GROMACS .gro file of C-alpha atoms in nm:
model
  432
    1UNK     CA    1  -4.578   2.312   1.454
    2UNK     CA    2  -4.684   2.040   1.186
    3UNK     CA    3  -4.869   1.735   1.316
    4UNK     CA    4  -4.612   1.477   1.332
    5UNK     CA    5  -4.743   1.229   1.053
    6UNK     CA    6  -4.589   0.974   1.314
    7UNK     CA    7  -4.244   0.848   1.186
    8UNK     CA    8  -4.138   0.920   0.891
    9UNK     CA    9  -3.822   0.729   0.713
   10UNK     CA   10  -3.723   0.794   0.441
   11UNK     CA   11  -3.438   0.624   0.282
   12UNK     CA   12  -3.306   0.419  -0.022
   13UNK     CA   13  -3.398   0.056   0.073
   14UNK     CA   14  -3.125  -0.205   0.040
   15UNK     CA   15  -3.191  -0.541  -0.099
   16UNK     CA   16  -3.077  -0.752   0.126
   17UNK     CA   17  -3.062  -1.147  -0.020
   18UNK     CA   18  -2.843  -1.363   0.224
   19UNK     CA   19  -3.022  -1.469   0.563
   20UNK     CA   20  -2.724  -1.617   0.765
   21UNK     CA   21  -2.775  -1.519   1.160
   22UNK     CA   22  -2.525  -1.516   1.438
   23UNK     CA   23  -2.339  -1.840   1.536
   24UNK     CA   24  -2.605  -2.024   1.789
   25UNK     CA   25  -2.303  -2.048   2.044
   26UNK     CA   26  -2.243  -1.657   2.012
   27UNK     CA   27  -2.491  -1.447   2.287
   28UNK     CA   28  -2.682  -1.153   2.055
   29UNK     CA   29  -2.587  -0.862   2.262
   30UNK     CA   30  -2.489  -0.611   2.105
   31UNK     CA   31  -2.389  -0.224   2.249
   32UNK     CA   32  -2.349   0.100   2.145
   33UNK     CA   33  -2.197   0.410   2.282
   34UNK     CA   34  -2.290   0.795   2.216
   35UNK     CA   35  -2.015   1.025   2.094
   36UNK     CA   36  -2.041   1.412   2.117
   37UNK     CA   37  -1.995   1.574   1.850
   38UNK     CA   38  -2.034   1.904   1.728
   39UNK     CA   39  -2.338   2.051   1.630
   40UNK     CA   40  -2.453   1.955   1.233
   41UNK     CA   41  -2.754   2.129   1.128
   42UNK     CA   42  -2.996   2.014   0.875
   43UNK     CA   43  -3.090   2.341   0.698
   44UNK     CA   44  -3.463   2.247   0.601
   45UNK     CA   45  -3.815   2.204   0.706
   46UNK     CA   46  -3.796   1.777   0.867
   47UNK     CA   47  -4.147   1.652   0.943
   48UNK     CA   48  -4.069   1.275   0.859
   49UNK     CA   49  -3.807   0.978   0.861
   50UNK     CA   50  -3.499   1.043   0.649
   51UNK     CA   51  -3.574   0.925   0.284
   52UNK     CA   52  -3.216   0.887   0.061
   53UNK     CA   53  -3.030   0.698  -0.231
   54UNK     CA   54  -2.737   0.725  -0.432
   55UNK     CA   55  -2.845   0.788  -0.797
   56UNK     CA   56  -2.541   0.684  -0.965
   57UNK     CA   57  -2.283   0.889  -0.744
   58UNK     CA   58  -2.489   1.148  -0.641
   59UNK     CA   59  -2.626   1.126  -0.255
   60UNK     CA   60  -2.992   1.278  -0.260
   61UNK     CA   61  -3.266   1.264   0.027
   62UNK     CA   62  -3.619   1.369  -0.013
   63UNK     CA   63  -3.742   1.540   0.286
   64UNK     CA   64  -4.059   1.745   0.357
   65UNK     CA   65  -4.448   1.742   0.294
   66UNK     CA   66  -4.661   1.788  -0.040
   67UNK     CA   67  -5.060   1.851  -0.036
   68UNK     CA   68  -5.342   1.961   0.098
   69UNK     CA   69  -5.408   1.988   0.446
   70UNK     CA   70  -5.748   2.207   0.596
   71UNK     CA   71  -5.562   2.202   0.955
   72UNK     CA   72  -5.212   2.312   0.883
   73UNK     CA   73  -5.241   2.433   0.567
   74UNK     CA   74  -5.170   2.352   0.236
   75UNK     CA   75  -4.806   2.253   0.140
   76UNK     CA   76  -4.519   2.250  -0.112
   77UNK     CA   77  -4.226   2.137   0.112
   78UNK     CA   78  -4.177   1.791   0.023
   79UNK     CA   79  -3.818   1.891  -0.189
   80UNK     CA   80  -3.466   1.701  -0.242
   81UNK     CA   81  -3.095   1.810  -0.198
   82UNK     CA   82  -2.810   1.600  -0.349
   83UNK     CA   83  -2.476   1.581  -0.265
   84UNK     CA   84  -2.141   1.421  -0.344
   85UNK     CA   85  -2.164   1.263   0.014
   86UNK     CA   86  -2.469   1.313   0.319
   87UNK     CA   87  -2.279   1.579   0.473
   88UNK     CA   88  -2.270   1.768   0.186
   89UNK     CA   89  -2.673   1.715   0.083
   90UNK     CA   90  -2.751   1.749   0.484
   91UNK     CA   91  -2.528   2.070   0.452
   92UNK     CA   92  -2.701   2.253   0.150
   93UNK     CA   93  -2.913   2.589   0.203
   94UNK     CA   94  -3.277   2.548   0.143
   95UNK     CA   95  -3.202   2.755  -0.145
   96UNK     CA   96  -3.021   2.465  -0.270
   97UNK     CA   97  -3.343   2.249  -0.252
   98UNK     CA   98  -3.535   2.147  -0.565
   99UNK     CA   99  -3.927   2.117  -0.608
  100UNK     CA  100  -3.981   1.744  -0.833
  101UNK     CA  101  -4.278   1.696  -1.004
  102UNK     CA  102  -4.579   1.542  -0.764
  103UNK     CA  103  -4.906   1.406  -0.814
  104UNK     CA  104  -5.165   1.692  -0.781
  105UNK     CA  105  -5.447   1.607  -0.529
  106UNK     CA  106  -5.773   1.469  -0.673
  107UNK     CA  107  -6.103   1.636  -0.601
  108UNK     CA  108  -6.300   1.525  -0.296
  109UNK     CA  109  -6.485   1.235  -0.389
  110UNK     CA  110  -6.306   1.146  -0.711
  111UNK     CA  111  -6.004   0.900  -0.707
  112UNK     CA  112  -5.675   0.986  -0.701
  113UNK     CA  113  -5.448   1.131  -0.424
  114UNK     CA  114  -5.591   1.293  -0.127
  115UNK     CA  115  -5.455   1.488   0.165
  116UNK     CA  116  -5.096   1.564   0.275
  117UNK     CA  117  -4.775   1.312   0.234
  118UNK     CA  118  -4.413   1.285   0.309
  119UNK     CA  119  -4.134   1.007   0.200
  120UNK     CA  120  -4.043   0.758   0.439
  121UNK     CA  121  -3.805   0.543   0.271
  122UNK     CA  122  -3.748   0.454  -0.076
  123UNK     CA  123  -3.663   0.129  -0.244
  124UNK     CA  124  -3.396   0.177  -0.523
  125UNK     CA  125  -3.523  -0.108  -0.810
  126UNK     CA  126  -3.233  -0.338  -0.866
  127UNK     CA  127  -3.343  -0.421  -1.201
  128UNK     CA  128  -3.262  -0.041  -1.292
  129UNK     CA  129  -2.882  -0.035  -1.357
  130UNK     CA  130  -2.927   0.318  -1.400
  131UNK     CA  131  -3.065   0.395  -0.995
  132UNK     CA  132  -3.296   0.574  -1.129
  133UNK     CA  133  -3.631   0.374  -1.079
  134UNK     CA  134  -3.694   0.462  -0.705
  135UNK     CA  135  -4.042   0.386  -0.493
  136UNK     CA  136  -4.070   0.608  -0.252
  137UNK     CA  137  -4.305   0.494   0.089
  138UNK     CA  138  -4.507   0.769   0.194
  139UNK     CA  139  -4.691   0.894   0.532
  140UNK     CA  140  -5.035   0.993   0.401
  141UNK     CA  141  -5.272   1.224   0.666
  142UNK     CA  142  -5.632   1.312   0.591
  143UNK     CA  143  -5.916   1.420   0.750
  144UNK     CA  144  -6.315   1.366   0.706
  145UNK     CA  145  -6.334   1.714   0.510
  146UNK     CA  146  -6.053   1.600   0.250
  147UNK     CA  147  -6.165   1.219   0.263
  148UNK     CA  148  -6.541   1.183   0.329
  149UNK     CA  149  -6.670   0.882   0.396
  150UNK     CA  150  -6.795   0.681   0.053
  151UNK     CA  151  -7.049   0.365   0.154
  152UNK     CA  152  -6.965   0.211  -0.135
  153UNK     CA  153  -6.603   0.200  -0.156
  154UNK     CA  154  -6.568   0.221   0.279
  155UNK     CA  155  -6.348   0.493   0.242
  156UNK     CA  156  -6.294   0.814   0.428
  157UNK     CA  157  -6.456   0.900   0.739
  158UNK     CA  158  -6.728   1.032   0.887
  159UNK     CA  159  -6.726   1.356   1.052
  160UNK     CA  160  -6.949   1.248   1.405
  161UNK     CA  161  -6.814   1.251   1.761
  162UNK     CA  162  -6.417   1.289   1.551
  163UNK     CA  163  -6.175   1.355   1.816
  164UNK     CA  164  -5.978   1.672   1.872
  165UNK     CA  165  -5.616   1.680   1.678
  166UNK     CA  166  -5.285   1.840   1.767
  167UNK     CA  167  -5.322   2.241   1.754
  168UNK     CA  168  -5.408   2.425   1.996
  169UNK     CA  169  -5.707   2.568   1.837
  170UNK     CA  170  -6.036   2.281   1.809
  171UNK     CA  171  -5.960   2.153   1.474
  172UNK     CA  172  -5.993   1.790   1.370
  173UNK     CA  173  -5.706   1.521   1.459
  174UNK     CA  174  -5.602   1.329   1.128
  175UNK     CA  175  -5.575   1.013   1.014
  176UNK     CA  176  -5.284   0.849   0.870
  177UNK     CA  177  -5.228   0.547   0.586
  178UNK     CA  178  -4.917   0.440   0.385
  179UNK     CA  179  -4.875   0.473   0.008
  180UNK     CA  180  -4.641   0.402  -0.246
  181UNK     CA  181  -4.538   0.638  -0.512
  182UNK     CA  182  -4.279   0.550  -0.805
  183UNK     CA  183  -4.025   0.780  -1.017
  184UNK     CA  184  -3.818   0.634  -1.357
  185UNK     CA  185  -3.606   0.971  -1.337
  186UNK     CA  186  -3.383   0.997  -0.980
  187UNK     CA  187  -3.661   1.145  -0.807
  188UNK     CA  188  -3.704   1.409  -0.998
  189UNK     CA  189  -4.113   1.387  -1.051
  190UNK     CA  190  -4.342   1.143  -0.899
  191UNK     CA  191  -4.633   0.875  -0.989
  192UNK     CA  192  -4.872   0.793  -0.732
  193UNK     CA  193  -4.913   0.441  -0.744
  194UNK     CA  194  -5.177   0.382  -0.441
  195UNK     CA  195  -5.199   0.277  -0.104
  196UNK     CA  196  -4.980  -0.004   0.118
  197UNK     CA  197  -5.240   0.010   0.403
  198UNK     CA  198  -5.436   0.150   0.602
  199UNK     CA  199  -5.701   0.123   0.859
  200UNK     CA  200  -6.107   0.214   0.752
  201UNK     CA  201  -6.322   0.437   0.926
  202UNK     CA  202  -6.468   0.121   1.159
  203UNK     CA  203  -6.168   0.128   1.332
  204UNK     CA  204  -6.138   0.512   1.429
  205UNK     CA  205  -6.170   0.544   1.817
  206UNK     CA  206  -6.363   0.900   1.866
  207UNK     CA  207  -6.470   1.094   2.152
  208UNK     CA  208  -6.566   1.020   2.439
  209UNK     CA  209  -6.253   0.798   2.445
  210UNK     CA  210  -5.987   0.971   2.232
  211UNK     CA  211  -5.821   1.235   2.391
  212UNK     CA  212  -5.502   1.236   2.319
  213UNK     CA  213  -5.447   1.470   2.059
  214UNK     CA  214  -5.305   1.239   1.851
  215UNK     CA  215  -5.511   1.039   1.593
  216UNK     CA  216  -5.845   0.917   1.520
  217UNK     CA  217  -5.672   0.622   1.443
  218UNK     CA  218  -5.487   0.458   1.139
  219UNK     CA  219  -5.109   0.343   1.052
  220UNK     CA  220  -4.844   0.543   0.971
  221UNK     CA  221  -4.491   0.657   1.049
  222UNK     CA  222  -4.291   0.383   0.837
  223UNK     CA  223  -3.948   0.257   0.756
  224UNK     CA  224  -3.924  -0.016   0.547
  225UNK     CA  225  -3.631  -0.228   0.416
  226UNK     CA  226  -3.620  -0.486   0.119
  227UNK     CA  227  -3.481  -0.904   0.184
  228UNK     CA  228  -3.522  -1.080  -0.121
  229UNK     CA  229  -3.824  -1.071  -0.295
  230UNK     CA  230  -3.987  -0.887  -0.054
  231UNK     CA  231  -4.082  -0.509   0.137
  232UNK     CA  232  -4.115  -0.504   0.517
  233UNK     CA  233  -4.296  -0.229   0.603
  234UNK     CA  234  -4.220  -0.146   1.028
  235UNK     CA  235  -4.512   0.119   1.103
  236UNK     CA  236  -4.730   0.264   1.364
  237UNK     CA  237  -5.058   0.091   1.404
  238UNK     CA  238  -5.274   0.380   1.634
  239UNK     CA  239  -5.617   0.238   1.551
  240UNK     CA  240  -5.920   0.002   1.744
  241UNK     CA  241  -5.848  -0.356   1.677
  242UNK     CA  242  -6.152  -0.447   1.588
  243UNK     CA  243  -6.443  -0.222   1.534
  244UNK     CA  244  -6.484   0.080   1.759
  245UNK     CA  245  -6.846   0.128   1.970
  246UNK     CA  246  -6.837   0.376   2.275
  247UNK     CA  247  -7.078   0.114   2.471
  248UNK     CA  248  -6.816  -0.175   2.500
  249UNK     CA  249  -6.470   0.038   2.445
  250UNK     CA  250  -6.198  -0.178   2.605
  251UNK     CA  251  -5.856   0.051   2.680
  252UNK     CA  252  -5.662  -0.305   2.741
  253UNK     CA  253  -5.779  -0.398   2.448
  254UNK     CA  254  -5.680  -0.111   2.284
  255UNK     CA  255  -5.336  -0.078   2.352
  256UNK     CA  256  -5.261  -0.477   2.314
  257UNK     CA  257  -5.361  -0.400   1.949
  258UNK     CA  258  -5.165  -0.131   1.912
  259UNK     CA  259  -4.754  -0.040   1.857
  260UNK     CA  260  -4.502  -0.093   1.611
  261UNK     CA  261  -4.601  -0.341   1.395
  262UNK     CA  262  -4.483  -0.492   1.032
  263UNK     CA  263  -4.659  -0.572   0.703
  264UNK     CA  264  -4.525  -0.727   0.365
  265UNK     CA  265  -4.565  -0.672  -0.026
  266UNK     CA  266  -4.346  -0.830  -0.306
  267UNK     CA  267  -4.159  -0.559  -0.456
  268UNK     CA  268  -4.313  -0.722  -0.797
  269UNK     CA  269  -4.603  -0.554  -0.675
  270UNK     CA  270  -4.572  -0.206  -0.590
  271UNK     CA  271  -4.663  -0.103  -0.920
  272UNK     CA  272  -4.991  -0.192  -0.816
  273UNK     CA  273  -4.923  -0.216  -0.465
  274UNK     CA  274  -5.342  -0.210  -0.316
  275UNK     CA  275  -5.466  -0.482  -0.176
  276UNK     CA  276  -5.183  -0.674  -0.228
  277UNK     CA  277  -4.973  -0.620   0.134
  278UNK     CA  278  -5.044  -0.884   0.458
  279UNK     CA  279  -4.990  -0.782   0.820
  280UNK     CA  280  -4.841  -0.968   1.032
  281UNK     CA  281  -5.147  -1.142   1.202
  282UNK     CA  282  -4.947  -1.313   1.518
  283UNK     CA  283  -4.827  -1.609   1.340
  284UNK     CA  284  -4.739  -1.557   0.971
  285UNK     CA  285  -4.808  -1.233   0.765
  286UNK     CA  286  -5.161  -1.310   0.665
  287UNK     CA  287  -5.394  -1.031   0.784
  288UNK     CA  288  -5.499  -0.850   0.525
  289UNK     CA  289  -5.359  -0.504   0.386
  290UNK     CA  290  -5.630  -0.319   0.558
  291UNK     CA  291  -5.724  -0.597   0.809
  292UNK     CA  292  -5.618  -0.643   1.159
  293UNK     CA  293  -5.282  -0.766   1.271
  294UNK     CA  294  -5.064  -0.784   1.532
  295UNK     CA  295  -4.802  -0.569   1.722
  296UNK     CA  296  -4.464  -0.663   1.754
  297UNK     CA  297  -4.483  -0.773   2.124
  298UNK     CA  298  -4.176  -0.716   2.210
  299UNK     CA  299  -4.169  -0.367   2.159
  300UNK     CA  300  -4.503  -0.310   2.343
  301UNK     CA  301  -4.461  -0.087   2.656
  302UNK     CA  302  -4.681  -0.321   2.896
  303UNK     CA  303  -4.955  -0.127   3.129
  304UNK     CA  304  -4.692  -0.158   3.413
  305UNK     CA  305  -4.435   0.027   3.282
  306UNK     CA  306  -4.683   0.325   3.196
  307UNK     CA  307  -4.795   0.129   2.896
  308UNK     CA  308  -5.106   0.235   2.744
  309UNK     CA  309  -5.393   0.275   2.433
  310UNK     CA  310  -5.312   0.540   2.169
  311UNK     CA  311  -5.603   0.746   2.247
  312UNK     CA  312  -5.542   0.826   2.599
  313UNK     CA  313  -5.371   1.143   2.707
  314UNK     CA  314  -5.171   0.925   2.961
  315UNK     CA  315  -5.114   0.648   2.746
  316UNK     CA  316  -4.772   0.546   2.675
  317UNK     CA  317  -4.644   0.382   2.326
  318UNK     CA  318  -4.309   0.390   2.085
  319UNK     CA  319  -4.372   0.490   1.779
  320UNK     CA  320  -4.146   0.655   1.447
  321UNK     CA  321  -3.951   0.335   1.392
  322UNK     CA  322  -3.657   0.360   1.202
  323UNK     CA  323  -3.474   0.036   1.049
  324UNK     CA  324  -3.114  -0.027   0.876
  325UNK     CA  325  -2.919  -0.290   0.893
  326UNK     CA  326  -2.620  -0.252   1.027
  327UNK     CA  327  -2.281  -0.430   0.809
  328UNK     CA  328  -2.038  -0.452   1.132
  329UNK     CA  329  -2.289  -0.566   1.386
  330UNK     CA  330  -2.458  -0.814   1.092
  331UNK     CA  331  -2.801  -0.728   1.262
  332UNK     CA  332  -3.127  -0.507   1.190
  333UNK     CA  333  -3.108  -0.178   1.395
  334UNK     CA  334  -3.393  -0.021   1.495
  335UNK     CA  335  -3.435   0.337   1.614
  336UNK     CA  336  -3.843   0.455   1.819
  337UNK     CA  337  -3.945   0.755   1.983
  338UNK     CA  338  -4.176   0.765   2.314
  339UNK     CA  339  -4.522   0.907   2.364
  340UNK     CA  340  -4.518   0.982   2.737
  341UNK     CA  341  -4.837   1.222   2.713
  342UNK     CA  342  -5.088   1.445   2.526
  343UNK     CA  343  -4.948   1.566   2.134
  344UNK     CA  344  -4.707   1.346   2.105
  345UNK     CA  345  -4.488   1.475   2.413
  346UNK     CA  346  -4.199   1.259   2.522
  347UNK     CA  347  -3.804   1.326   2.573
  348UNK     CA  348  -3.672   0.950   2.538
  349UNK     CA  349  -3.541   0.784   2.225
  350UNK     CA  350  -3.481   0.403   2.203
  351UNK     CA  351  -3.300   0.102   2.032
  352UNK     CA  352  -3.361  -0.257   1.989
  353UNK     CA  353  -3.183  -0.511   1.762
  354UNK     CA  354  -3.292  -0.806   1.541
  355UNK     CA  355  -3.026  -1.079   1.441
  356UNK     CA  356  -3.195  -1.209   1.208
  357UNK     CA  357  -3.110  -1.138   0.821
  358UNK     CA  358  -3.418  -1.309   0.667
  359UNK     CA  359  -3.747  -1.099   0.831
  360UNK     CA  360  -3.985  -1.381   0.616
  361UNK     CA  361  -3.868  -1.639   0.762
  362UNK     CA  362  -4.072  -1.803   1.096
  363UNK     CA  363  -4.150  -1.561   1.330
  364UNK     CA  364  -3.764  -1.382   1.200
  365UNK     CA  365  -4.006  -1.020   1.191
  366UNK     CA  366  -4.096  -1.040   1.558
  367UNK     CA  367  -3.767  -1.100   1.690
  368UNK     CA  368  -3.674  -0.770   1.872
  369UNK     CA  369  -3.504  -0.695   2.159
  370UNK     CA  370  -3.632  -0.510   2.474
  371UNK     CA  371  -3.577  -0.133   2.376
  372UNK     CA  372  -3.282   0.011   2.565
  373UNK     CA  373  -3.320   0.393   2.623
  374UNK     CA  374  -3.048   0.576   2.389
  375UNK     CA  375  -3.077   0.902   2.493
  376UNK     CA  376  -3.354   1.157   2.725
  377UNK     CA  377  -3.320   1.504   2.671
  378UNK     CA  378  -3.565   1.643   3.021
  379UNK     CA  379  -3.804   1.884   2.925
  380UNK     CA  380  -3.785   1.871   2.521
  381UNK     CA  381  -4.001   1.645   2.325
  382UNK     CA  382  -3.839   1.453   2.036
  383UNK     CA  383  -3.958   1.314   1.739
  384UNK     CA  384  -3.797   1.120   1.407
  385UNK     CA  385  -3.441   0.973   1.549
  386UNK     CA  386  -3.241   0.819   1.245
  387UNK     CA  387  -2.907   0.687   1.167
  388UNK     CA  388  -2.723   0.850   0.872
  389UNK     CA  389  -2.406   0.786   0.736
  390UNK     CA  390  -2.092   0.951   0.748
  391UNK     CA  391  -1.846   1.166   0.565
  392UNK     CA  392  -1.587   0.886   0.550
  393UNK     CA  393  -1.421   0.727   0.273
  394UNK     CA  394  -1.585   0.352   0.399
  395UNK     CA  395  -1.910   0.505   0.430
  396UNK     CA  396  -1.908   0.683   0.061
  397UNK     CA  397  -1.708   0.367  -0.144
  398UNK     CA  398  -2.014   0.186   0.020
  399UNK     CA  399  -2.301   0.426  -0.068
  400UNK     CA  400  -2.445   0.387   0.291
  401UNK     CA  401  -2.758   0.501   0.377
  402UNK     CA  402  -3.020   0.547   0.701
  403UNK     CA  403  -3.066   0.199   0.606
  404UNK     CA  404  -2.707   0.028   0.553
  405UNK     CA  405  -2.471   0.150   0.790
  406UNK     CA  406  -2.145   0.040   0.977
  407UNK     CA  407  -1.994   0.049   1.314
  408UNK     CA  408  -2.023   0.439   1.337
  409UNK     CA  409  -2.348   0.673   1.195
  410UNK     CA  410  -2.441   1.022   1.298
  411UNK     CA  411  -2.709   0.980   1.515
  412UNK     CA  412  -3.031   1.269   1.388
  413UNK     CA  413  -3.321   1.408   1.550
  414UNK     CA  414  -3.590   1.625   1.565
  415UNK     CA  415  -3.650   1.874   1.901
  416UNK     CA  416  -4.047   1.922   1.860
  417UNK     CA  417  -4.044   2.179   2.060
  418UNK     CA  418  -3.775   2.401   1.970
  419UNK     CA  419  -3.865   2.317   1.543
  420UNK     CA  420  -3.503   2.177   1.470
  421UNK     CA  421  -3.329   1.909   1.298
  422UNK     CA  422  -3.021   1.833   1.376
  423UNK     CA  423  -2.716   1.619   1.546
  424UNK     CA  424  -2.487   1.655   1.841
  425UNK     CA  425  -2.426   1.273   1.804
  426UNK     CA  426  -2.246   0.983   1.627
  427UNK     CA  427  -2.336   0.639   1.748
  428UNK     CA  428  -2.090   0.391   1.774
  429UNK     CA  429  -2.178   0.007   1.803
  430UNK     CA  430  -2.010  -0.250   2.011
  431UNK     CA  431  -1.985  -0.589   1.980
  432UNK     CA  432  -2.001  -0.837   2.305
   0.00000   0.00000   0.00000
């Protein structure tokens, strides 16, 4: 079992240019129905959100993991599958997947790509009429071994009082970061453009407080959407909202600074992203790319309902957002998981809605409905929910992806305890 990069959502980012909202006189209360279907198996390794794009008339997905990992072993499973529609691409056997050209890991202590990556979302450059210019938003995991602390740059981690990770062995917890890669040939070859956002060493939560067997801290499991001239990144925040000190540690303070959060970067900055993004600080997008932001309060689990810090084995929180624009409801839809115990245990998936097309105006990016339970599978561990287009004339003609969908969409998620990723439901949305 692979360590979760806590939620990966790879999909072609769809540019949303207009910004109309639901009429003020109409109550915003969308609904949904789960429809049972035959089991639709995905035939390859999945440990993240599902990233995808239409390259001309070809639907292409980019699941899997790539890069160095001293705990789980190095991986070369980040591959792509193509088809004339989503069903065909998802149904391909593992032998039909193609390995793209990816940058090699840099030696320890040298600039470059360190650790392992998973593509979570793909933004397709609208200025390229061929559709071949892609920017992959990736989840990146490192350890003190792969990225040791550099006192000059303040990058990297110190192997002192480091918490344990997910495995049953005595192994270290990972730290997640989010970065950007670029392809100009439709995903056949990629170059690393650098980090989108990260949390540094001072915010890592160490022993004796971090006993959850999740992350030491960091930001990860992203889903990104394009609105106007910006990319909005929804992600999991797992670090301490300040400098961690075991003598002054406050569990309630940790909880208050964690859960699903949002940051923003100009599309024009994707080629050189380092230092350009801004996190939501509670009032606006004004916190630095490596600074302390504020989570989306509407998506936090209050302590009275079982919510708690990510470093605690009893702390509950939502994670792994997967965001899409729904053309039928005319609103944003977010799926997410729920952690209820140590090692990412949780058997429920949730859904939330946001009526504001323009996420950059005022507090629109924060205006999500209270999460509603989408489904529950008692005794199982559920990760990485995503909505996917179907093999319908409308979805194919509209070239829908997991970031832009209609009245019905196929629901995929991973049974982590079984190591399987498949779909047995279609979600039908309802206007109320």
